Amino acid sequence: MKVLVIGSGGREHALVWKLSKSKKIDKIFCAPGNAGIAQLAKCISLKPTDTRGLADFALRNKIALTVVGPEDPLAGGLVDEFQKRRLKVFGPDRKGARIEASKVFAKQFMRKYHIPTAAFRVFSTAAEAIGFCRSVEFPVVIKADGLAAGKGVFVVDNLKAATHALERLMLERSLGKAGDQVIVESCLKGQEVSLMCLTDGKTVVPLLSSQDHKQAFDGDRGPNTGGMGAYSPTTLIDKEMLEQITDFILTPTIKGLQQEGITYRGVLYIGLMITETGPKVLEFNCRFGDPETQVVLPLLKNDLLDLLLAVTGGKLASVGRLDWRPESAACVVMASKGYPGSYHAGKRITGLQEIDDSQTFVFHAATTLKGNLLLTAGGRVLNVVAVDRTLSQALARAYRSVHKIRFDGAFFRRDIGARVLKTARR
Ligand code: AMP
Ligand code: GLY
């Protein structure tokens, strides 16, 4: 069987790595992939948003399953086009992807189906939104409606900062159409966790829980990034909490999607805040998380292909319980100095060959080969993932390898997992 994975980051490297363990797969293609992925798959130079090019490729090469990594192609209707051509593809269609692509849609959906989330208002003009902010209690959170790769959310603690954010989004149009509408919502307090679920639109199966680290610097300081590290599972979601999440969030979400006429097949990623009054939804994503996937997949014992095929075939109910390694996984992201702002690429990476450990996995996020030199090619460069008996051991193991890897301007957070370990010790 031939499989195509779409995307080029650490998430896609982890997907390709896990799929490469399936005996049913003879060949994996990745579009466009990166230098790490190229060790396991044949990389093809097609952009993830080149829907027609990718569908033509899948038809020509008799691809049995295409797995979509990032949100852009899903929001752009890649799945609709593949389905039209009778090609099997993992991910929701354009209608389903709105759960991530439009925050206004997602919030109104949650309101309609009584799914716990922060109180909010929607605005179409800066003047109205600023007027509203004159009467709110700060901090509040301002969010652009559309896709913004993490750059459309501002936690502000005074009117001046709120006005600045709203003017940039709605008058200067810093994110273009994504800022046509904005949400102003109340700021939730608590610990943030991620729960990725597989669903075929009828059955929903949560994967192991995880926690991302969104801020760039230690102590959760600095600007928001795509994610600087993660671990799985998290003690913040125990059995009882998972039951609460299932009853109050998962079940009403799946029923709501059905009632909206959406057959949602793929990953439903739920970003949650565990507050004093219970779990609340911060955001939905329509795809696997990055870097959450890099810590969840190494713990999965099942054949990933079987699961993805069960989802696309509408047969997830037949899969039964998932089988997990009873250990922990930790991921430290190594990034380029300046990320999430501007940074230099093309820096030589060394030290990877010094890592010789069957429980450490280096998933490439943005690398390229020039001759036989490995070079940085983006903001987040490498994900160093380790599996061990406990979270502390997994973290120590990951950091041992991080210290062996070098490139000019490399930076990483030194406190991945530290907050939850401190809480656990108390
Ligand atoms: P989102 O893309 O909506 O998840 O927002 C990005 C990040 O902003 C989240 O991961 C949170 O860290 C933060 N955030 C979003 N909404 C809220 C909220 N209502 N309260 C507190 N923090 C939030
Ligand atoms: N790690 C957050 C995300 O994938 O959106």
Short mmCIF file of C-alpha atoms and ligand atoms in Angstrom, two decimals:
data_model
loop_
_atom_site.label_atom_id
_atom_site.label_comp_id
_atom_site.label_asym_id
_atom_site.label_seq_id
_atom_site.Cartn_x
_atom_site.Cartn_y
_atom_site.Cartn_z
CA MET A 1 0.00 0.00 0.00
CA LYS A 2 1.22 3.52 -0.81
CA VAL A 3 0.55 6.45 1.51
CA LEU A 4 0.99 10.21 1.04
CA VAL A 5 1.54 12.57 3.99
CA ILE A 6 1.03 16.30 3.39
CA GLY A 7 3.15 18.83 5.30
CA SER A 8 6.75 19.55 6.24
CA GLY A 9 7.07 19.89 10.03
CA GLY A 10 7.83 17.84 13.13
CA ARG A 11 4.23 16.64 13.25
CA GLU A 12 4.55 15.20 9.75
CA HIS A 13 7.93 13.61 10.57
CA ALA A 14 6.28 11.88 13.55
CA LEU A 15 3.34 10.75 11.37
CA VAL A 16 5.68 9.39 8.68
CA TRP A 17 7.84 7.67 11.34
CA LYS A 18 4.84 5.97 12.95
CA LEU A 19 3.31 4.98 9.59
CA SER A 20 6.67 3.55 8.48
CA LYS A 21 6.25 0.91 11.22
CA SER A 22 3.12 -0.48 9.56
CA LYS A 23 3.76 -3.74 7.71
CA LYS A 24 0.92 -2.93 5.32
CA ILE A 25 2.71 0.09 3.86
CA ASP A 26 5.28 -0.41 1.07
CA LYS A 27 6.02 3.21 0.30
CA ILE A 28 5.45 6.62 1.88
CA PHE A 29 5.50 9.90 -0.03
CA CYS A 30 5.58 13.28 1.68
CA ALA A 31 4.72 16.66 0.15
CA PRO A 32 6.95 18.57 0.57
CA GLY A 33 8.65 16.96 3.64
CA ASN A 34 12.05 17.94 5.04
CA ALA A 35 15.55 16.46 5.43
CA GLY A 36 14.51 14.23 8.35
CA ILE A 37 11.38 12.96 6.63
CA ALA A 38 13.48 12.18 3.53
CA GLN A 39 15.17 9.37 5.48
CA LEU A 40 11.84 7.51 5.66
CA ALA A 41 9.76 8.78 2.75
CA LYS A 42 10.12 10.01 -0.78
CA CYS A 43 9.70 13.77 -0.65
CA ILE A 44 7.91 15.41 -3.55
CA SER A 45 8.01 19.13 -4.18
CA LEU A 46 4.32 19.95 -4.13
CA LYS A 47 2.90 22.60 -1.82
CA PRO A 48 0.31 21.48 0.78
CA THR A 49 -2.18 23.96 -0.70
CA ASP A 50 -1.69 22.72 -4.29
CA THR A 51 -4.91 20.71 -4.08
CA ARG A 52 -5.13 19.80 -7.77
CA GLY A 53 -1.44 18.90 -8.04
CA LEU A 54 -1.70 16.66 -4.99
CA ALA A 55 -4.90 14.95 -6.19
CA ASP A 56 -3.30 14.35 -9.61
CA PHE A 57 -0.24 12.89 -7.87
CA ALA A 58 -2.39 10.62 -5.68
CA LEU A 59 -4.35 9.33 -8.68
CA ARG A 60 -1.27 8.80 -10.84
CA ASN A 61 0.59 6.95 -8.07
CA LYS A 62 -2.37 4.90 -6.81
CA ILE A 63 -2.08 6.33 -3.28
CA ALA A 64 -4.28 4.27 -0.95
CA LEU A 65 -4.48 6.94 1.77
CA THR A 66 -3.51 10.60 1.99
CA VAL A 67 -2.96 12.06 5.47
CA VAL A 68 -3.20 15.83 5.81
CA GLY A 69 -0.99 17.46 8.47
CA PRO A 70 -1.62 21.24 8.47
CA GLU A 71 -4.88 23.19 8.64
CA ASP A 72 -4.53 25.35 5.51
CA PRO A 73 -5.23 22.60 2.96
CA LEU A 74 -8.16 21.33 5.06
CA ALA A 75 -9.68 24.82 5.29
CA GLY A 76 -9.08 25.23 1.56
CA GLY A 77 -11.14 22.15 0.68
CA LEU A 78 -8.44 19.58 -0.16
CA VAL A 79 -10.55 16.79 1.31
CA ASP A 80 -13.61 17.83 -0.73
CA GLU A 81 -11.53 17.65 -3.94
CA PHE A 82 -10.00 14.26 -3.04
CA GLN A 83 -13.44 12.85 -2.17
CA LYS A 84 -14.82 14.12 -5.49
CA ARG A 85 -12.11 12.09 -7.20
CA ARG A 86 -12.81 9.06 -4.97
CA LEU A 87 -9.42 9.27 -3.27
CA LYS A 88 -9.18 8.15 0.35
CA VAL A 89 -8.05 11.02 2.57
CA PHE A 90 -7.71 11.55 6.33
CA GLY A 91 -9.04 14.89 7.59
CA PRO A 92 -12.29 16.85 7.72
CA ASP A 93 -13.79 18.54 4.67
CA ARG A 94 -14.00 22.31 4.25
CA LYS A 95 -17.19 22.54 6.30
CA GLY A 96 -15.67 20.56 9.17
CA ALA A 97 -12.41 22.53 9.07
CA ARG A 98 -14.36 25.71 9.89
CA ILE A 99 -14.20 24.61 13.51
CA GLU A 100 -10.59 25.87 13.34
CA ALA A 101 -10.66 28.21 10.35
CA SER A 102 -13.33 30.50 11.82
CA LYS A 103 -13.18 31.28 15.51
CA VAL A 104 -16.55 33.05 15.18
CA PHE A 105 -18.06 29.83 13.82
CA ALA A 106 -16.43 27.78 16.61
CA LYS A 107 -17.61 30.11 19.40
CA GLN A 108 -21.17 30.35 18.05
CA PHE A 109 -21.20 26.57 17.67
CA MET A 110 -20.17 26.20 21.32
CA ARG A 111 -22.81 28.66 22.43
CA LYS A 112 -25.51 26.82 20.45
CA TYR A 113 -24.61 23.40 21.85
CA HIS A 114 -23.84 24.56 25.42
CA ILE A 115 -20.18 23.56 25.29
CA PRO A 116 -18.24 25.27 28.11
CA THR A 117 -16.01 28.09 26.83
CA ALA A 118 -15.09 31.68 27.77
CA ALA A 119 -17.88 34.28 27.50
CA PHE A 120 -17.49 36.28 24.27
CA ARG A 121 -18.79 38.93 21.88
CA VAL A 122 -18.27 39.14 18.10
CA PHE A 123 -17.47 42.45 16.35
CA SER A 124 -17.21 43.51 12.69
CA THR A 125 -15.82 47.02 13.25
CA ALA A 126 -12.94 48.35 15.35
CA ALA A 127 -15.10 51.19 16.72
CA GLU A 128 -17.70 48.82 18.18
CA ALA A 129 -15.07 46.46 19.59
CA ILE A 130 -13.13 49.33 21.21
CA GLY A 131 -16.39 50.76 22.56
CA PHE A 132 -17.16 47.40 24.16
CA CYS A 133 -13.68 47.23 25.70
CA ARG A 134 -14.35 50.48 27.55
CA SER A 135 -16.80 48.60 29.75
CA VAL A 136 -14.99 45.28 30.31
CA GLU A 137 -12.96 44.02 33.20
CA PHE A 138 -9.38 43.35 32.07
CA PRO A 139 -7.60 41.14 31.15
CA VAL A 140 -9.54 40.10 28.05
CA VAL A 141 -8.52 38.09 25.01
CA ILE A 142 -8.84 39.48 21.48
CA LYS A 143 -8.92 36.98 18.65
CA ALA A 144 -8.97 37.39 14.89
CA ASP A 145 -11.65 35.22 13.30
CA GLY A 146 -9.54 33.57 10.60
CA LEU A 147 -6.42 31.40 10.40
CA ALA A 148 -3.36 33.28 11.60
CA ALA A 149 -0.79 30.59 12.51
CA GLY A 150 -0.94 31.56 16.19
CA LYS A 151 -0.48 35.29 15.48
CA GLY A 152 -4.13 36.30 15.83
CA VAL A 153 -4.61 36.04 19.61
CA PHE A 154 -3.81 38.84 22.08
CA VAL A 155 -4.19 38.64 25.84
CA VAL A 156 -4.46 42.33 26.86
CA ASP A 157 -4.70 43.85 30.32
CA ASN A 158 -5.74 47.43 29.61
CA LEU A 159 -7.77 49.53 27.20
CA LYS A 160 -4.69 50.96 25.47
CA ALA A 161 -3.36 47.50 24.59
CA ALA A 162 -6.83 46.36 23.51
CA THR A 163 -7.23 49.41 21.25
CA HIS A 164 -3.79 48.84 19.74
CA ALA A 165 -4.55 45.16 18.98
CA LEU A 166 -7.99 45.95 17.53
CA GLU A 167 -6.65 48.77 15.34
CA ARG A 168 -3.88 46.59 14.00
CA LEU A 169 -6.27 43.77 13.18
CA MET A 170 -9.25 45.72 11.90
CA LEU A 171 -7.90 49.05 10.57
CA GLU A 172 -4.33 48.28 9.52
CA ARG A 173 -5.52 44.77 8.62
CA SER A 174 -2.27 43.19 9.76
CA LEU A 175 -3.66 39.70 9.12
CA GLY A 176 -5.80 40.61 6.09
CA LYS A 177 -9.22 38.97 5.87
CA ALA A 178 -8.57 36.96 9.05
CA GLY A 179 -9.30 40.19 10.93
CA ASP A 180 -12.63 41.01 9.22
CA GLN A 181 -14.33 39.92 12.42
CA VAL A 182 -12.88 39.69 15.91
CA ILE A 183 -13.87 38.07 19.17
CA VAL A 184 -13.42 39.71 22.53
CA GLU A 185 -13.61 37.08 25.25
CA SER A 186 -13.02 36.78 28.95
CA CYS A 187 -9.65 35.55 30.09
CA LEU A 188 -9.65 32.10 31.68
CA LYS A 189 -7.25 31.09 34.42
CA GLY A 190 -5.82 27.62 34.87
CA GLN A 191 -3.57 25.12 33.18
CA GLU A 192 -3.81 24.59 29.46
CA VAL A 193 -3.93 21.04 28.08
CA SER A 194 -4.43 19.45 24.68
CA LEU A 195 -6.65 16.53 23.87
CA MET A 196 -6.53 15.13 20.35
CA CYS A 197 -9.37 12.81 19.42
CA LEU A 198 -9.97 10.56 16.43
CA THR A 199 -13.50 10.72 15.11
CA ASP A 200 -15.39 9.35 12.13
CA GLY A 201 -18.29 11.68 12.85
CA LYS A 202 -20.11 9.08 14.98
CA THR A 203 -17.57 7.56 17.37
CA VAL A 204 -14.96 9.65 19.14
CA VAL A 205 -11.77 8.16 20.60
CA PRO A 206 -9.49 10.42 22.65
CA LEU A 207 -5.74 9.88 22.27
CA LEU A 208 -3.47 10.35 25.28
CA SER A 209 -3.61 13.83 26.77
CA SER A 210 -0.67 16.22 26.41
CA GLN A 211 0.50 19.68 27.35
CA ASP A 212 2.11 22.14 24.98
CA HIS A 213 4.30 25.10 26.01
CA LYS A 214 3.23 28.00 23.83
CA GLN A 215 5.32 30.91 25.10
CA ALA A 216 8.81 31.35 23.69
CA PHE A 217 10.75 31.65 26.95
CA ASP A 218 11.17 29.93 30.31
CA GLY A 219 8.54 30.66 32.94
CA ASP A 220 5.86 30.99 30.23
CA ARG A 221 7.19 34.40 29.27
CA GLY A 222 7.55 36.02 25.87
CA PRO A 223 5.44 35.86 22.74
CA ASN A 224 3.18 32.98 21.77
CA THR A 225 4.76 30.47 19.38
CA GLY A 226 3.55 27.36 17.57
CA GLY A 227 4.77 25.39 20.62
CA MET A 228 8.21 25.11 22.26
CA GLY A 229 7.81 21.66 23.77
CA ALA A 230 5.30 19.16 25.08
CA TYR A 231 4.86 16.06 27.14
CA SER A 232 2.34 13.24 27.35
CA PRO A 233 0.32 12.05 29.17
CA THR A 234 -0.52 14.85 31.58
CA THR A 235 -1.72 14.25 35.14
CA LEU A 236 -3.92 17.32 34.69
CA ILE A 237 -6.38 15.03 32.91
CA ASP A 238 -7.13 12.07 35.15
CA LYS A 239 -9.92 9.53 34.65
CA GLU A 240 -12.54 11.71 36.28
CA MET A 241 -11.54 14.78 34.29
CA LEU A 242 -11.65 12.76 31.07
CA GLU A 243 -15.19 11.68 31.95
CA GLN A 244 -16.18 15.30 32.48
CA ILE A 245 -14.59 16.31 29.19
CA THR A 246 -16.36 13.45 27.42
CA ASP A 247 -19.78 14.30 28.84
CA PHE A 248 -19.67 18.08 28.62
CA ILE A 249 -17.45 18.63 25.59
CA LEU A 250 -16.78 15.61 23.35
CA THR A 251 -20.27 14.16 23.15
CA PRO A 252 -22.09 17.49 22.60
CA THR A 253 -19.45 18.52 20.03
CA ILE A 254 -19.91 15.37 17.93
CA LYS A 255 -23.71 15.63 18.20
CA GLY A 256 -23.57 19.32 17.32
CA LEU A 257 -21.44 18.66 14.25
CA GLN A 258 -23.95 16.03 13.13
CA GLN A 259 -26.82 18.46 13.62
CA GLU A 260 -24.98 21.04 11.54
CA GLY A 261 -24.85 18.48 8.71
CA ILE A 262 -21.08 18.00 9.04
CA THR A 263 -19.60 14.50 8.70
CA TYR A 264 -16.41 15.17 10.58
CA ARG A 265 -13.71 12.58 9.89
CA GLY A 266 -10.20 13.13 11.15
CA VAL A 267 -8.63 14.59 14.26
CA LEU A 268 -10.59 16.89 16.50
CA TYR A 269 -8.00 18.70 18.61
CA ILE A 270 -9.38 20.35 21.70
CA GLY A 271 -7.36 23.05 23.43
CA LEU A 272 -8.65 23.16 27.00
CA MET A 273 -8.21 25.34 30.04
CA ILE A 274 -8.66 23.37 33.25
CA THR A 275 -10.30 26.05 35.39
CA GLU A 276 -11.58 25.98 38.97
CA THR A 277 -15.07 25.51 37.56
CA GLY A 278 -14.11 22.67 35.24
CA PRO A 279 -12.65 22.21 31.75
CA LYS A 280 -13.41 24.91 29.15
CA VAL A 281 -12.63 24.94 25.45
CA LEU A 282 -10.04 27.52 24.36
CA GLU A 283 -9.99 26.41 20.76
CA PHE A 284 -10.74 23.58 18.39
CA ASN A 285 -8.24 22.55 15.74
CA CYS A 286 -9.12 20.35 12.79
CA ARG A 287 -5.83 18.40 12.71
CA PHE A 288 -3.07 16.81 14.75
CA GLY A 289 -1.26 19.24 17.10
CA ASP A 290 2.35 20.24 16.67
CA PRO A 291 4.35 19.40 18.86
CA GLU A 292 1.70 17.30 20.69
CA THR A 293 1.75 14.61 17.97
CA GLN A 294 5.49 14.14 18.50
CA VAL A 295 4.90 13.00 22.11
CA VAL A 296 1.64 11.08 21.67
CA LEU A 297 2.57 8.86 18.70
CA PRO A 298 5.73 7.35 20.29
CA LEU A 299 3.48 6.02 23.10
CA LEU A 300 0.89 4.47 20.76
CA LYS A 301 1.19 0.72 20.30
CA ASN A 302 -1.55 0.30 17.67
CA ASP A 303 -0.80 0.38 13.96
CA LEU A 304 -1.58 4.01 13.07
CA LEU A 305 -2.62 3.07 9.54
CA ASP A 306 -5.41 0.84 10.88
CA LEU A 307 -6.75 3.72 12.97
CA LEU A 308 -6.63 6.26 10.15
CA LEU A 309 -8.36 3.85 7.77
CA ALA A 310 -11.05 3.14 10.37
CA VAL A 311 -11.69 6.89 10.62
CA THR A 312 -11.90 7.49 6.86
CA GLY A 313 -14.06 4.39 6.42
CA GLY A 314 -16.52 5.43 9.15
CA LYS A 315 -15.67 2.30 11.15
CA LEU A 316 -13.98 3.72 14.23
CA ALA A 317 -16.43 1.88 16.52
CA SER A 318 -14.85 -1.43 15.45
CA VAL A 319 -11.37 -0.45 16.64
CA GLY A 320 -12.01 -0.86 20.37
CA ARG A 321 -9.61 0.44 23.00
CA LEU A 322 -6.30 1.92 21.99
CA ASP A 323 -3.14 0.36 23.34
CA TRP A 324 -0.58 2.70 24.97
CA ARG A 325 2.91 2.25 26.37
CA PRO A 326 2.61 2.90 30.12
CA GLU A 327 5.40 5.49 30.00
CA SER A 328 5.88 9.21 29.43
CA ALA A 329 7.17 11.12 26.43
CA ALA A 330 8.76 14.56 26.42
CA CYS A 331 9.63 16.87 23.54
CA VAL A 332 11.98 19.85 23.54
CA VAL A 333 11.81 22.12 20.49
CA MET A 334 15.09 23.59 19.29
CA ALA A 335 14.38 26.87 17.50
CA SER A 336 16.29 29.60 15.64
CA LYS A 337 17.16 32.77 17.54
CA GLY A 338 14.50 35.40 16.86
CA TYR A 339 11.60 32.93 16.44
CA PRO A 340 8.60 33.55 16.47
CA GLY A 341 9.77 36.84 14.90
CA SER A 342 12.38 36.99 12.16
CA TYR A 343 15.39 34.66 12.24
CA HIS A 344 18.23 33.49 10.01
CA ALA A 345 18.04 30.11 8.26
CA GLY A 346 20.78 28.10 6.55
CA LYS A 347 22.79 27.39 9.73
CA ARG A 348 24.72 24.13 9.88
CA ILE A 349 23.38 21.55 12.35
CA THR A 350 25.86 19.17 14.01
CA GLY A 351 25.80 16.55 16.74
CA LEU A 352 22.86 14.44 15.57
CA GLN A 353 25.06 11.41 14.94
CA GLU A 354 26.18 11.50 18.59
CA ILE A 355 22.64 10.53 19.66
CA ASP A 356 22.53 6.77 19.88
CA ASP A 357 19.49 5.83 21.95
CA SER A 358 16.55 3.69 20.86
CA GLN A 359 14.18 5.74 23.07
CA THR A 360 15.16 9.15 21.67
CA PHE A 361 13.64 10.39 18.44
CA VAL A 362 14.69 13.55 16.66
CA PHE A 363 11.79 14.73 14.53
CA HIS A 364 12.83 17.45 12.10
CA ALA A 365 10.64 20.55 11.99
CA ALA A 366 12.51 22.65 9.41
CA THR A 367 15.72 21.27 7.97
CA THR A 368 17.21 20.92 4.53
CA LEU A 369 20.22 19.16 3.02
CA LYS A 370 22.83 21.04 1.03
CA GLY A 371 25.15 18.40 -0.35
CA ASN A 372 25.64 16.35 2.78
CA LEU A 373 25.37 19.29 5.18
CA LEU A 374 22.23 19.50 7.30
CA LEU A 375 20.97 23.10 7.54
CA THR A 376 18.25 24.92 9.48
CA ALA A 377 15.31 25.98 7.30
CA GLY A 378 12.80 27.67 9.61
CA GLY A 379 11.89 28.95 13.07
CA ARG A 380 11.25 25.66 14.81
CA VAL A 381 14.11 23.44 13.63
CA LEU A 382 14.16 20.13 15.54
CA ASN A 383 11.97 18.29 18.07
CA VAL A 384 13.98 16.16 20.44
CA VAL A 385 11.63 13.52 21.88
CA ALA A 386 12.43 10.90 24.52
CA VAL A 387 10.34 8.15 26.12
CA ASP A 388 11.04 6.87 29.62
CA ARG A 389 9.34 5.41 32.69
CA THR A 390 8.38 8.75 34.26
CA LEU A 391 8.00 12.29 33.00
CA SER A 392 11.14 13.43 34.90
CA GLN A 393 13.16 10.66 33.32
CA ALA A 394 11.78 11.34 29.84
CA LEU A 395 12.65 15.03 30.22
CA ALA A 396 16.17 14.31 31.45
CA ARG A 397 16.67 11.92 28.57
CA ALA A 398 15.46 14.45 26.00
CA TYR A 399 17.65 17.25 27.42
CA ARG A 400 20.74 14.97 27.34
CA SER A 401 20.35 14.78 23.58
CA VAL A 402 19.44 18.45 23.18
CA HIS A 403 22.82 19.33 24.69
CA LYS A 404 24.61 17.30 22.02
CA ILE A 405 23.00 19.18 19.12
CA ARG A 406 24.44 22.47 17.94
CA PHE A 407 23.61 25.17 15.44
CA ASP A 408 24.29 28.87 15.37
CA GLY A 409 21.60 30.76 17.30
CA ALA A 410 19.91 27.61 18.65
CA PHE A 411 17.57 28.22 21.57
CA PHE A 412 15.18 26.05 23.53
CA ARG A 413 13.17 26.21 26.73
CA ARG A 414 14.85 24.66 29.74
CA ASP A 415 11.63 24.20 31.71
CA ILE A 416 9.45 21.89 29.62
CA GLY A 417 7.23 19.91 32.01
CA ALA A 418 8.59 21.79 35.04
CA ARG A 419 5.32 23.46 36.07
CA VAL A 420 3.33 20.24 36.30
CA LEU A 421 6.16 18.43 38.12
CA LYS A 422 6.26 21.22 40.69
CA THR A 423 2.48 20.99 41.22
CA ALA A 424 2.72 17.19 41.58
CA ARG A 425 5.43 17.47 44.27
CA ARG A 426 3.36 19.83 46.39
P1 AMP B 1 -6.27 29.98 20.65
O1 AMP B 1 -5.64 29.97 19.28
O2 AMP B 1 -7.67 30.47 20.64
O3 AMP B 1 -6.10 28.71 21.39
O4 AMP B 1 -5.39 30.99 21.51
C1 AMP B 1 -3.97 30.88 21.59
C2 AMP B 1 -3.53 30.92 23.02
O5 AMP B 1 -3.99 32.11 23.68
C3 AMP B 1 -4.06 29.77 23.86
O6 AMP B 1 -3.30 28.63 23.70
C4 AMP B 1 -4.02 30.38 25.25
O7 AMP B 1 -2.71 30.30 25.78
C5 AMP B 1 -4.35 31.82 25.02
N1 AMP B 1 -5.81 32.03 25.19
C6 AMP B 1 -6.76 31.96 24.24
N2 AMP B 1 -7.98 32.21 24.73
C7 AMP B 1 -7.83 32.42 26.04
C8 AMP B 1 -8.73 32.72 27.11
N3 AMP B 1 -10.04 32.89 26.93
N4 AMP B 1 -8.20 32.86 28.34
C9 AMP B 1 -6.88 32.75 28.56
N5 AMP B 1 -5.98 32.48 27.60
C10 AMP B 1 -6.42 32.31 26.34
N1 GLY B 2 0.50 23.06 19.47
C1 GLY B 2 -0.65 23.79 19.14
C2 GLY B 2 -1.23 23.50 17.84
O1 GLY B 2 -0.87 22.54 17.17
O2 GLY B 2 -2.11 24.25 17.42
#
